[in-house]
CSV table of N, CA and C in Angstrom, one decimal:
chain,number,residue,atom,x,y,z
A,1,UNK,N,-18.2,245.8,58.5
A,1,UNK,CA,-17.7,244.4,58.6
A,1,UNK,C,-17.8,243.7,57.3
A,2,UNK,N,-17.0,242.9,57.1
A,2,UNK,CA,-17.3,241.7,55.6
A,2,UNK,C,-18.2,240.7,55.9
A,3,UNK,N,-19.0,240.6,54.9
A,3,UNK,CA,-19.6,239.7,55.2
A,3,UNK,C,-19.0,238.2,55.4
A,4,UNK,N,-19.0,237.6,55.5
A,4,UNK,CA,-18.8,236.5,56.2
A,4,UNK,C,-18.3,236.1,57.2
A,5,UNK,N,-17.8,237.2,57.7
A,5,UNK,CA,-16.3,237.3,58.8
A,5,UNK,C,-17.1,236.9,60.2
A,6,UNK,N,-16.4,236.1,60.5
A,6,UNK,CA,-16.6,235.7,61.6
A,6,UNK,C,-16.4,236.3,63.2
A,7,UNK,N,-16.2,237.9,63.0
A,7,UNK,CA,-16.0,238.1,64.4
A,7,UNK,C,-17.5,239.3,65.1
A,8,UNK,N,-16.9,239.9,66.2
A,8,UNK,CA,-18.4,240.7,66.8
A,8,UNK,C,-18.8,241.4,66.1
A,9,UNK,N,-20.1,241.6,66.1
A,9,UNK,CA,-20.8,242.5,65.9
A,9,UNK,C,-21.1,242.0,64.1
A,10,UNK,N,-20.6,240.9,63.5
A,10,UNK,CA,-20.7,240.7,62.4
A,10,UNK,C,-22.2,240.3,62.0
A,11,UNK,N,-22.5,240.4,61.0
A,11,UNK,CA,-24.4,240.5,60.3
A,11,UNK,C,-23.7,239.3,59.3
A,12,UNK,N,-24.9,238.4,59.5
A,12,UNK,CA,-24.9,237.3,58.7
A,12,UNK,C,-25.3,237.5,57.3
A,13,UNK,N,-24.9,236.7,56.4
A,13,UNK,CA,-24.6,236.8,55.1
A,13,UNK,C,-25.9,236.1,54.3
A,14,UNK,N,-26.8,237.0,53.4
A,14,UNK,CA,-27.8,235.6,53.0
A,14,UNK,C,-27.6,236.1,51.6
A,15,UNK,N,-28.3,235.0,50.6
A,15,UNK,CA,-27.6,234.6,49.2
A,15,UNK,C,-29.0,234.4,48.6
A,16,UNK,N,-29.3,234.2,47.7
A,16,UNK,CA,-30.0,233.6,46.6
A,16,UNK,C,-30.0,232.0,46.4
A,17,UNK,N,-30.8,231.2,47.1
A,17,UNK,CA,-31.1,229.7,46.5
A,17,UNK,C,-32.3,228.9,47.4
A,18,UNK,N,-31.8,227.7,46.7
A,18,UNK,CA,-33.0,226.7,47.3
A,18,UNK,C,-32.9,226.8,48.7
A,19,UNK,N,-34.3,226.5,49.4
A,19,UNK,CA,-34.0,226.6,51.2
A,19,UNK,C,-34.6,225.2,51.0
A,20,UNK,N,-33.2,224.3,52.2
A,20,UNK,CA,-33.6,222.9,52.4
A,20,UNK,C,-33.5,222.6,53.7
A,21,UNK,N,-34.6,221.7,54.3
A,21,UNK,CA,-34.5,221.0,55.8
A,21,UNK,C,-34.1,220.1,55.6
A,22,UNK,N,-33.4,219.7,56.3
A,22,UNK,CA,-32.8,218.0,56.7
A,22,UNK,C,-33.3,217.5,57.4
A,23,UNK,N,-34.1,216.5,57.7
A,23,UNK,CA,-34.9,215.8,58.9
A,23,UNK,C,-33.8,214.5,59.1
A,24,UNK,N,-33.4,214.0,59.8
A,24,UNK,CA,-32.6,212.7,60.3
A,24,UNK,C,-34.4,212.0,60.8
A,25,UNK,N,-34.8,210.7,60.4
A,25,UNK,CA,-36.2,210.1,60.8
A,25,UNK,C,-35.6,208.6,61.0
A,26,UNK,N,-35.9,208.2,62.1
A,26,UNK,CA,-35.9,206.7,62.4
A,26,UNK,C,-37.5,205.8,62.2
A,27,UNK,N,-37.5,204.8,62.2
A,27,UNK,CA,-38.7,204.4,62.2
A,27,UNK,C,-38.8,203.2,61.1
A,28,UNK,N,-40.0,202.8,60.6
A,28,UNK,CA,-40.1,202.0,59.8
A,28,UNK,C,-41.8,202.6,58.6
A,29,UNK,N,-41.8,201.8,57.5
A,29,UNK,CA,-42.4,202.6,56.9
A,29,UNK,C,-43.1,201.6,56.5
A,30,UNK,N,-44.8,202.0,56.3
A,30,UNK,CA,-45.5,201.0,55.9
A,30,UNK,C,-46.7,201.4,54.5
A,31,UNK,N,-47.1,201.2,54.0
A,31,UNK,CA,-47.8,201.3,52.8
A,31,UNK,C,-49.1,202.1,53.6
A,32,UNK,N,-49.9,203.2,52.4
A,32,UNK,CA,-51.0,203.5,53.6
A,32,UNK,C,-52.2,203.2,52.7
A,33,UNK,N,-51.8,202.5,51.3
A,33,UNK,CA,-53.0,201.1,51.1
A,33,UNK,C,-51.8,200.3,50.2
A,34,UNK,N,-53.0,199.3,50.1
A,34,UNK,CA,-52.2,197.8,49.8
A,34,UNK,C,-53.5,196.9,49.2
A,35,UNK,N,-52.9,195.7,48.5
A,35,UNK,CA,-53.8,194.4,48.9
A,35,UNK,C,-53.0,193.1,49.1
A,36,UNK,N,-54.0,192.5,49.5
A,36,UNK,CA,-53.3,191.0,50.1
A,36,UNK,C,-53.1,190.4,48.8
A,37,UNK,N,-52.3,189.5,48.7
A,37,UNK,CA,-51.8,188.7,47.5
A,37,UNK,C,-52.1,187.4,48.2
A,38,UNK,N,-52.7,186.5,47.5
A,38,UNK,CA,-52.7,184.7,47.9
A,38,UNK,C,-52.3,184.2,47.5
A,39,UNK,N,-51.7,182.8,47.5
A,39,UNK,CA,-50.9,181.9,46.6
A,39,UNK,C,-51.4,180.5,46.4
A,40,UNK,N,-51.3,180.2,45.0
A,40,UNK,CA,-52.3,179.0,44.8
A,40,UNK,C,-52.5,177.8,45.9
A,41,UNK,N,-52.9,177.1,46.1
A,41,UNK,CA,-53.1,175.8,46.9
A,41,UNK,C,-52.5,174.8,45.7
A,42,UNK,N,-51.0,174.1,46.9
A,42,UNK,CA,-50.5,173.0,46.1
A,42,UNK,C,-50.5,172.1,46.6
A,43,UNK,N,-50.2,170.6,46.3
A,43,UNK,CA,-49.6,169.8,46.8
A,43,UNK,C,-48.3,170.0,47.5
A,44,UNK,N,-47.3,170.2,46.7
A,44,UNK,CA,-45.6,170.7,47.4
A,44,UNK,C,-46.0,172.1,48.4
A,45,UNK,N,-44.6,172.1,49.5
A,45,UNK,CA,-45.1,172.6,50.5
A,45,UNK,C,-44.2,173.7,50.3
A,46,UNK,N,-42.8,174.2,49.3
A,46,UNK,CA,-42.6,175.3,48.5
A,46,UNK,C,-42.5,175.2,47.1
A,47,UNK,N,-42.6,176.6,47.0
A,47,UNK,CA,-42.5,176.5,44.5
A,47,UNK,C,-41.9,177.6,44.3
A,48,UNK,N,-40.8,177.1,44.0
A,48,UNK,CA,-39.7,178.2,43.4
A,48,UNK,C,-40.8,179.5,42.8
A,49,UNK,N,-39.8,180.6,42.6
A,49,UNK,CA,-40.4,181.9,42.3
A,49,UNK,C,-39.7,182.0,41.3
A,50,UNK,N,-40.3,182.1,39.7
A,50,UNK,CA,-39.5,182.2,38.6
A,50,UNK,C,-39.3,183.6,38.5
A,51,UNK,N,-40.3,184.4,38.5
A,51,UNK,CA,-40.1,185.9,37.8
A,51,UNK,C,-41.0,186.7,39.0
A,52,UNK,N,-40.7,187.6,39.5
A,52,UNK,CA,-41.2,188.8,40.4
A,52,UNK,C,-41.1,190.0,40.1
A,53,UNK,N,-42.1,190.8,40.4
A,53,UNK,CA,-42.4,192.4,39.6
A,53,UNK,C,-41.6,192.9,40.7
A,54,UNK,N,-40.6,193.9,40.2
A,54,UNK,CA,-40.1,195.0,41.1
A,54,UNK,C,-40.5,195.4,42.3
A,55,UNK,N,-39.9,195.1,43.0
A,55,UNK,CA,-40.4,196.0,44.7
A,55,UNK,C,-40.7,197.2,44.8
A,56,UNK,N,-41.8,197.7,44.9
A,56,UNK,CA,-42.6,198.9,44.7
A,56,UNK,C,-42.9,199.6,43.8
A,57,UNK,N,-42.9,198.5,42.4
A,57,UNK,CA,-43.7,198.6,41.1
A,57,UNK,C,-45.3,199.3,41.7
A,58,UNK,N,-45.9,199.9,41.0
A,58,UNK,CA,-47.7,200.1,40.4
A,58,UNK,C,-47.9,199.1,40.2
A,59,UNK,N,-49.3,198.3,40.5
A,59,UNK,CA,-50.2,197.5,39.5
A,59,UNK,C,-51.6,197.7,39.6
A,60,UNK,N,-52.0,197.6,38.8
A,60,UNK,CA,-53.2,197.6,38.7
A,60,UNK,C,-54.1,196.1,39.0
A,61,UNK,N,-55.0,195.7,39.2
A,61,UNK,CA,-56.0,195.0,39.5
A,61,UNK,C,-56.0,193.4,38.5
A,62,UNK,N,-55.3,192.7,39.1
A,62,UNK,CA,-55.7,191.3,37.8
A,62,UNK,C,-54.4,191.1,37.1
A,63,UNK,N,-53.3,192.3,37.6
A,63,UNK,CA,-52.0,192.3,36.9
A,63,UNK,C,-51.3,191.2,37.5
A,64,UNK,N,-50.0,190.7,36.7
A,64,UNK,CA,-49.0,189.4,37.4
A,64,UNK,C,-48.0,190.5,38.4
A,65,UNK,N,-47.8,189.9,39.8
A,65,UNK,CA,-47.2,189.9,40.1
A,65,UNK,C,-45.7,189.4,40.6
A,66,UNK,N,-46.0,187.8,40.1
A,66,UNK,CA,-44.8,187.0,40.6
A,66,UNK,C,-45.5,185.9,39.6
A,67,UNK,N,-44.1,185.0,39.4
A,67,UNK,CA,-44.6,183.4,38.4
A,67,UNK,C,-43.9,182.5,39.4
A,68,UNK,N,-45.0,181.8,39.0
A,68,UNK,CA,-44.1,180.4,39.8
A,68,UNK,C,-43.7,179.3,39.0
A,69,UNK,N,-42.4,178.9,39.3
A,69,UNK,CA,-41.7,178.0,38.3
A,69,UNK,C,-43.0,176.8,38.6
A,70,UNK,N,-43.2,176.1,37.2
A,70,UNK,CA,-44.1,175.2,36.9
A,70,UNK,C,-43.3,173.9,36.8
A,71,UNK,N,-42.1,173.8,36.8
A,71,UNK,CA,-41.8,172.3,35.8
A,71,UNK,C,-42.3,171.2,36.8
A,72,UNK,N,-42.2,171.2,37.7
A,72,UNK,CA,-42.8,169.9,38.2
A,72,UNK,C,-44.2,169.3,38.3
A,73,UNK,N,-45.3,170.4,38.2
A,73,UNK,CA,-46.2,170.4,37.6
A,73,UNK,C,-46.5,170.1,35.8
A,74,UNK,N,-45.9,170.7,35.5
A,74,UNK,CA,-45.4,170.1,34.3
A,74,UNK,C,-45.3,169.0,33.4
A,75,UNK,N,-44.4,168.2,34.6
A,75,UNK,CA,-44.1,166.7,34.3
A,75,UNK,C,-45.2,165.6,34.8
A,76,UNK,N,-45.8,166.7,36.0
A,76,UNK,CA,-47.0,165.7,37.0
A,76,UNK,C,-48.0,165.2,35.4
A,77,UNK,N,-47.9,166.7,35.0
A,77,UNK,CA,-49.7,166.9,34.2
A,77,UNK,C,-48.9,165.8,32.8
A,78,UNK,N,-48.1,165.9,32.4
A,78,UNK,CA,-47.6,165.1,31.1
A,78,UNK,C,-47.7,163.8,31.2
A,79,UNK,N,-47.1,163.4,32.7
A,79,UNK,CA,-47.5,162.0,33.0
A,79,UNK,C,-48.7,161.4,33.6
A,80,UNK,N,-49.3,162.4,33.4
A,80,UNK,CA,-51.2,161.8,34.1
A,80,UNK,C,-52.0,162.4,32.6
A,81,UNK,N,-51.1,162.9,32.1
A,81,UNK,CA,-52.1,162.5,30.3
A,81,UNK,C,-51.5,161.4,30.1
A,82,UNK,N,-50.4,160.9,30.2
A,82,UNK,CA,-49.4,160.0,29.0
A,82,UNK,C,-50.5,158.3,30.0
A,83,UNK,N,-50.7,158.5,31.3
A,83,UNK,CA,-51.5,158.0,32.1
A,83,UNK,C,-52.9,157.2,31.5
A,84,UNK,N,-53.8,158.9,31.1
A,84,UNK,CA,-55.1,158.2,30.6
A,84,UNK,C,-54.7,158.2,29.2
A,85,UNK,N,-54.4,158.3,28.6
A,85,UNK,CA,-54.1,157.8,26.8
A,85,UNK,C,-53.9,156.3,27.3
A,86,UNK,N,-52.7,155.9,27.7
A,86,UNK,CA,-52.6,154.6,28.1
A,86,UNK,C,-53.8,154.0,28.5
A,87,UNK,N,-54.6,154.4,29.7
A,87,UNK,CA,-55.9,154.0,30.1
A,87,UNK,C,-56.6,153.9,29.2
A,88,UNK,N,-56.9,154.6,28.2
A,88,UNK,CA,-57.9,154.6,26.9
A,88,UNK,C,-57.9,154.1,25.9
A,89,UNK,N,-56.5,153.6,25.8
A,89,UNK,CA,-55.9,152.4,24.7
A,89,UNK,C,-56.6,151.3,25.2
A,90,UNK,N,-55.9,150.8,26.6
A,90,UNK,CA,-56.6,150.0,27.3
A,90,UNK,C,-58.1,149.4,27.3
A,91,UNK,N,-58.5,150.8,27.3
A,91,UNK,CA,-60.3,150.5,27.3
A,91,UNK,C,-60.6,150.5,26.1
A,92,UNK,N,-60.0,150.7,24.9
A,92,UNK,CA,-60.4,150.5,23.2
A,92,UNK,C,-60.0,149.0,23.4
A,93,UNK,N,-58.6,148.3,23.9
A,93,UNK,CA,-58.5,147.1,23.8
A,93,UNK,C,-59.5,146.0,24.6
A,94,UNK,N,-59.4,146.0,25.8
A,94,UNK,CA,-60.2,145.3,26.1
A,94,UNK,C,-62.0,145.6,25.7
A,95,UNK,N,-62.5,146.6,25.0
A,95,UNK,CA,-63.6,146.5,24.5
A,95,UNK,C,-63.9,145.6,22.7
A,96,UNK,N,-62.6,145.9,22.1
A,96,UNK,CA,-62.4,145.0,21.3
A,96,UNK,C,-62.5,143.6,21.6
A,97,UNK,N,-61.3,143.2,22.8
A,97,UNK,CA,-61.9,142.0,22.8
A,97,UNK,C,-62.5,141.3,23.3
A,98,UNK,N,-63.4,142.4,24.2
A,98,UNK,CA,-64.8,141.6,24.5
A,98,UNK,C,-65.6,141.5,23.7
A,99,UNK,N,-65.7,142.0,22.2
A,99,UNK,CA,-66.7,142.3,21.2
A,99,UNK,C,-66.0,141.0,20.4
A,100,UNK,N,-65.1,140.8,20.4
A,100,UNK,CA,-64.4,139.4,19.4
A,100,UNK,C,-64.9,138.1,20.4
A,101,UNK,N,-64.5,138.2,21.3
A,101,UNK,CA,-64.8,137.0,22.5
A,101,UNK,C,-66.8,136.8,21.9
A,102,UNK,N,-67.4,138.0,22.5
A,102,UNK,CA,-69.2,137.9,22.0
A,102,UNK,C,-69.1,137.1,20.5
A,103,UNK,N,-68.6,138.0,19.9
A,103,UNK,CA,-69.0,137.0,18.4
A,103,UNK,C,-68.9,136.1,18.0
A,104,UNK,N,-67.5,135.4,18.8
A,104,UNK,CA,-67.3,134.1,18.5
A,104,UNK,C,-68.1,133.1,19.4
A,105,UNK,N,-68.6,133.8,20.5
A,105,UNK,CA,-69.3,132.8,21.0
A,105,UNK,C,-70.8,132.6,20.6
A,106,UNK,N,-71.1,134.1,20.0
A,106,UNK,CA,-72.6,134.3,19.1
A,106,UNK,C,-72.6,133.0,17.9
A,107,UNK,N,-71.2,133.2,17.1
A,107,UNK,CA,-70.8,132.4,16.3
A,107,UNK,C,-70.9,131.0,16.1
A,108,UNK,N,-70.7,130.6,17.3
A,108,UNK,CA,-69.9,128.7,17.7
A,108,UNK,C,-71.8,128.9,18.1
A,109,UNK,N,-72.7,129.5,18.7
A,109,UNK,CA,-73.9,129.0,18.9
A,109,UNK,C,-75.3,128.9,17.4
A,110,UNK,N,-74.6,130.0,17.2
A,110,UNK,CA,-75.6,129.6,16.0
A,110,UNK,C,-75.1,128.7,15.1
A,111,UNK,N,-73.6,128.0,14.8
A,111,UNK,CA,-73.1,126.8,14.4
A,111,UNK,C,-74.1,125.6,15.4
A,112,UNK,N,-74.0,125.5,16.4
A,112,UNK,CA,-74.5,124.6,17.0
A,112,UNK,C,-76.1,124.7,17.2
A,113,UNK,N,-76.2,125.3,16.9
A,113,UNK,CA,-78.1,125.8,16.6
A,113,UNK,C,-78.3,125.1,15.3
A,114,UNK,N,-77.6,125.3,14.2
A,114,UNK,CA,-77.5,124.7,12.9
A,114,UNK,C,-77.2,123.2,13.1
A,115,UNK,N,-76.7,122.8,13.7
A,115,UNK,CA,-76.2,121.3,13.8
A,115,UNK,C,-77.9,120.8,14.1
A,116,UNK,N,-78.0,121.9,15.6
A,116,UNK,CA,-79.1,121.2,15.7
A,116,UNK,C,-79.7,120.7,15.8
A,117,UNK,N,-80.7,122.2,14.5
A,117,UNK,CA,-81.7,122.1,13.5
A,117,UNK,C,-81.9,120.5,12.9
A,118,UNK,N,-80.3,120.3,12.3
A,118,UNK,CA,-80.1,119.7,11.1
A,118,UNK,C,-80.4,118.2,12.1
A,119,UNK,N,-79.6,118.3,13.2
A,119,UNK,CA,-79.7,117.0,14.2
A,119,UNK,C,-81.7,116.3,13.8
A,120,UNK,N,-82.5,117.6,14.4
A,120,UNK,CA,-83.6,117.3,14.8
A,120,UNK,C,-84.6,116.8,13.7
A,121,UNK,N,-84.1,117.5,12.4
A,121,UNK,CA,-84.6,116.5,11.0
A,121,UNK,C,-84.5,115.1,10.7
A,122,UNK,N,-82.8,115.2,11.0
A,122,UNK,CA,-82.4,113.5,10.6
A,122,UNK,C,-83.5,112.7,11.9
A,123,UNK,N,-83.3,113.2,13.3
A,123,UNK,CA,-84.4,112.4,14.3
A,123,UNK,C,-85.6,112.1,14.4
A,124,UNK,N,-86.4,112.9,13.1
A,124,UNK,CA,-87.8,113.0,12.9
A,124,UNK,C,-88.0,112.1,11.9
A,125,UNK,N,-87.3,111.0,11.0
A,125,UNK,CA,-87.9,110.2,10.7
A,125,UNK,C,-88.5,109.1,11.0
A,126,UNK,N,-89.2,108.4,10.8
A,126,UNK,CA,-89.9,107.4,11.9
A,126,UNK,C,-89.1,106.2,11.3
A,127,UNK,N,-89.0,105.3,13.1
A,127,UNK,CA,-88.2,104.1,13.4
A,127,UNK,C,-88.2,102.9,12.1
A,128,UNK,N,-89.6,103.3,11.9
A,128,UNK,CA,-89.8,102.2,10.3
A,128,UNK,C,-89.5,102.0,9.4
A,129,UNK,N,-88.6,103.5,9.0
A,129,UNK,CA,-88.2,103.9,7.5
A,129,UNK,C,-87.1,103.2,7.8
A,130,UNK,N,-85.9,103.5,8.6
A,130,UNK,CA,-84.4,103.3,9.1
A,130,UNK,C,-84.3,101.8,9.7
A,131,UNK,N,-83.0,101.6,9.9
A,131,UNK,CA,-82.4,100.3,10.2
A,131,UNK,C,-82.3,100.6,11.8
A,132,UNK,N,-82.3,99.8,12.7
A,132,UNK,CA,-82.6,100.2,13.7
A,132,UNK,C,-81.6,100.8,14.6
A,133,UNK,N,-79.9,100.4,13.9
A,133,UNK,CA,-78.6,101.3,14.0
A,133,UNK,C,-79.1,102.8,13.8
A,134,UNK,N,-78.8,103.2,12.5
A,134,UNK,CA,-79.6,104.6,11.7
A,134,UNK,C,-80.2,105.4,12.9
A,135,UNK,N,-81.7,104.9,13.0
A,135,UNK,CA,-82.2,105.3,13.9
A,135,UNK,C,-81.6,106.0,15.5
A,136,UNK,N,-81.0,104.7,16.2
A,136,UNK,CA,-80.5,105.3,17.4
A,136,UNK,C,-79.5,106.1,17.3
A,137,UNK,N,-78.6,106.1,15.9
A,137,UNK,CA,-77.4,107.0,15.6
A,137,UNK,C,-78.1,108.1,15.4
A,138,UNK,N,-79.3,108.5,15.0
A,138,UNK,CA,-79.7,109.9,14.6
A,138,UNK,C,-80.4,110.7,15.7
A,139,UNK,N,-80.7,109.6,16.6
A,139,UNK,CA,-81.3,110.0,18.0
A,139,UNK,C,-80.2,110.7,18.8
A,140,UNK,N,-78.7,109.4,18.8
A,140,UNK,CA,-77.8,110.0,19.7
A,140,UNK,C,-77.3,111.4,19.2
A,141,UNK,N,-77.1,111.2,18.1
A,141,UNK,CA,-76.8,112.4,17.0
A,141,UNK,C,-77.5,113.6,17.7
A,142,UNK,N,-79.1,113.5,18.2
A,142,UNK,CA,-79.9,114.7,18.0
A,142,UNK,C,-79.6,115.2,20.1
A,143,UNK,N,-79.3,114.0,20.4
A,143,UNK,CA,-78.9,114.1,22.2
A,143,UNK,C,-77.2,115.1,22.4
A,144,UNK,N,-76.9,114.8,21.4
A,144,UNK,CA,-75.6,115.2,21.1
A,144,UNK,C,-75.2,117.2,20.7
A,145,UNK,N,-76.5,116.7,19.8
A,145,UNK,CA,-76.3,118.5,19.7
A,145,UNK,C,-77.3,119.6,20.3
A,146,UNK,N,-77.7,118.8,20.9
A,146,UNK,CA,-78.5,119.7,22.2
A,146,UNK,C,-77.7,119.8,23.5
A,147,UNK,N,-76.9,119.1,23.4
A,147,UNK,CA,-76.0,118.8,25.1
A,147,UNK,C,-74.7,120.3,24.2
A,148,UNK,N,-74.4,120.0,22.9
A,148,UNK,CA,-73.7,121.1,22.7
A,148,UNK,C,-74.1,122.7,21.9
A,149,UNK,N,-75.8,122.7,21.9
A,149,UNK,CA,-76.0,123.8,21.6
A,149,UNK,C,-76.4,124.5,23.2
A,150,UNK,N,-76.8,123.5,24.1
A,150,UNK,CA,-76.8,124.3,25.5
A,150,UNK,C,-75.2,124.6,26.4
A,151,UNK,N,-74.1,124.0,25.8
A,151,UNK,CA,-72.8,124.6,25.9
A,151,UNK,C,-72.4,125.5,25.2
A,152,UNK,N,-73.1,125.8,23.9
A,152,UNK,CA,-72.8,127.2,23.0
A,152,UNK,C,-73.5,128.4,24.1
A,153,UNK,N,-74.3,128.1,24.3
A,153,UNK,CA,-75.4,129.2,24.8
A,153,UNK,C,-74.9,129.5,26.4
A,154,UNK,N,-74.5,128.6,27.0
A,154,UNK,CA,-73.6,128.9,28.2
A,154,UNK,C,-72.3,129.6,28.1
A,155,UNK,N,-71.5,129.2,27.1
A,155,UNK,CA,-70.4,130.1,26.8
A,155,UNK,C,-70.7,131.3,26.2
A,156,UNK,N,-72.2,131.5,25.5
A,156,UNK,CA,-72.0,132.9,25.4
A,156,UNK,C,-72.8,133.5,26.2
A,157,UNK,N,-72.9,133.3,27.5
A,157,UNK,CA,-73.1,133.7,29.0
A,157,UNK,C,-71.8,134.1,29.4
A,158,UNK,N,-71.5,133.3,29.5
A,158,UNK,CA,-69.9,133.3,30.5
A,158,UNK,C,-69.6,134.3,29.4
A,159,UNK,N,-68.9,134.3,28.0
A,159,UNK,CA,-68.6,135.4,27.7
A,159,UNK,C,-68.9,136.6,27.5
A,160,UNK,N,-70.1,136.7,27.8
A,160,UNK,CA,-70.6,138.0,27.9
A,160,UNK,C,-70.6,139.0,29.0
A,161,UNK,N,-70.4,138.0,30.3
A,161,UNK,CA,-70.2,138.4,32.2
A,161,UNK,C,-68.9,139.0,31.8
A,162,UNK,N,-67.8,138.1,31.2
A,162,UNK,CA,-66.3,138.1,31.2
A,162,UNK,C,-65.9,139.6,30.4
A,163,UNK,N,-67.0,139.6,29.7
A,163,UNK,CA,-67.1,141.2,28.9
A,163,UNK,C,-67.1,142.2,29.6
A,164,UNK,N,-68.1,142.0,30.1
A,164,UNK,CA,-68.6,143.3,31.0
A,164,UNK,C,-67.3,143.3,31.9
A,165,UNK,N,-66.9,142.3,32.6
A,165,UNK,CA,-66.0,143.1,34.0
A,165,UNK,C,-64.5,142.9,33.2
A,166,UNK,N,-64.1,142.4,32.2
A,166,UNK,CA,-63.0,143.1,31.7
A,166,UNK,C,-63.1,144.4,31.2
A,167,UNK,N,-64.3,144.8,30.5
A,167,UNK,CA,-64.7,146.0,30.2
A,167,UNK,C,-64.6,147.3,31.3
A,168,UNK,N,-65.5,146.6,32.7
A,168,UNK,CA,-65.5,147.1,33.6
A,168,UNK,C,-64.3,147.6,34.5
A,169,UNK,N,-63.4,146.7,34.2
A,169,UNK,CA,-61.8,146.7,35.2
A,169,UNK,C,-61.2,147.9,34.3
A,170,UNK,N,-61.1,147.9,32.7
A,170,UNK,CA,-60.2,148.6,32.3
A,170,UNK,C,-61.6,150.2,32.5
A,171,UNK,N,-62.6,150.3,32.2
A,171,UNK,CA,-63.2,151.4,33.0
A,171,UNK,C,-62.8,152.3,34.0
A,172,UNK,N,-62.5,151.9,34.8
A,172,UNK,CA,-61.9,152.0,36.2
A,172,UNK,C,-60.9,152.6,35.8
């Protein structure tokens, strides 16, 4: 008979090559290790996926798998610096001018401490030397600048409170 011929008594034909099975398999396929992947904790409740490693890439341990687009984070973080810079300007300024407000009112008291001084000289001469005008004018004189060195010394109270919680507000 010839080999290949397909009638009785015919003897099958074998050759020289690769021997292959065919399996037809249904089912589904699962990894037989793995690890879990987590995703940051955000405020937004999705975040775009800029860049992703190939689906059934290798990695190793600590490697990137996926990026997440940032820009809105981005703009959050630019505007909560641009935020405290402004805040900090703020708190250079109002510390400035709680330090100008103090001096001037350090300033206007020790003027009025000097008055006075000078008040309390002119009132220490006795009634007998002076005309009896003179006299009461240097007394009123000396009533005068005590009623406004205890107004110097009260305003640099008040401005010193006024310091602190303008200081304090821009703090905050």
């Amino acid at each position: 008979a010839r080999p290949g011929a397909g009638g009785a008594g015919a003897s099958p034909s074998l050759r020289d090559g690769t021997f292959e099975r065919v399996l037809d398999l249904t089912g589904e396929v699962r990894a037989a290790r793995g690890e879990s992947l987590g995703v940051p904790q955000t405020p937004a409740w999705q975040l775009p996926i800029r860049w992703l490693i190939e689906d059934g890439a290798s990695v190793a341990a600590g490697e990137r798998v996926a990026e997440f687009d940032n820009g809105r984070f981005a703009g959050d973080l630019l505007m909560k610096r641009t935020d405290a810079e402004q805040a900090e300007v703020a708190l250079r300024k109002a510390r400035a001018d709680a330090s100008s407000r103090l001096e001037r009112a350090a300033f206007d008291l020790d003027a009025a401490r000097g008055r006075l001084a000078e008040a309390r000289l002119r009132a220490e001469v006795p009634a007998d030397l002076l005309s009896a005008r003179d006299y009461d004018d240097r007394q009123l004189a000396l009533r005068k600048a005590e009623a406004e060195a205890g107004k110097a010394e009260a305003a640099l109270e008040r401005a010193a409170a006024e310091a602190r919680e303008s200081v304090g507000e821009a703090e905050l």
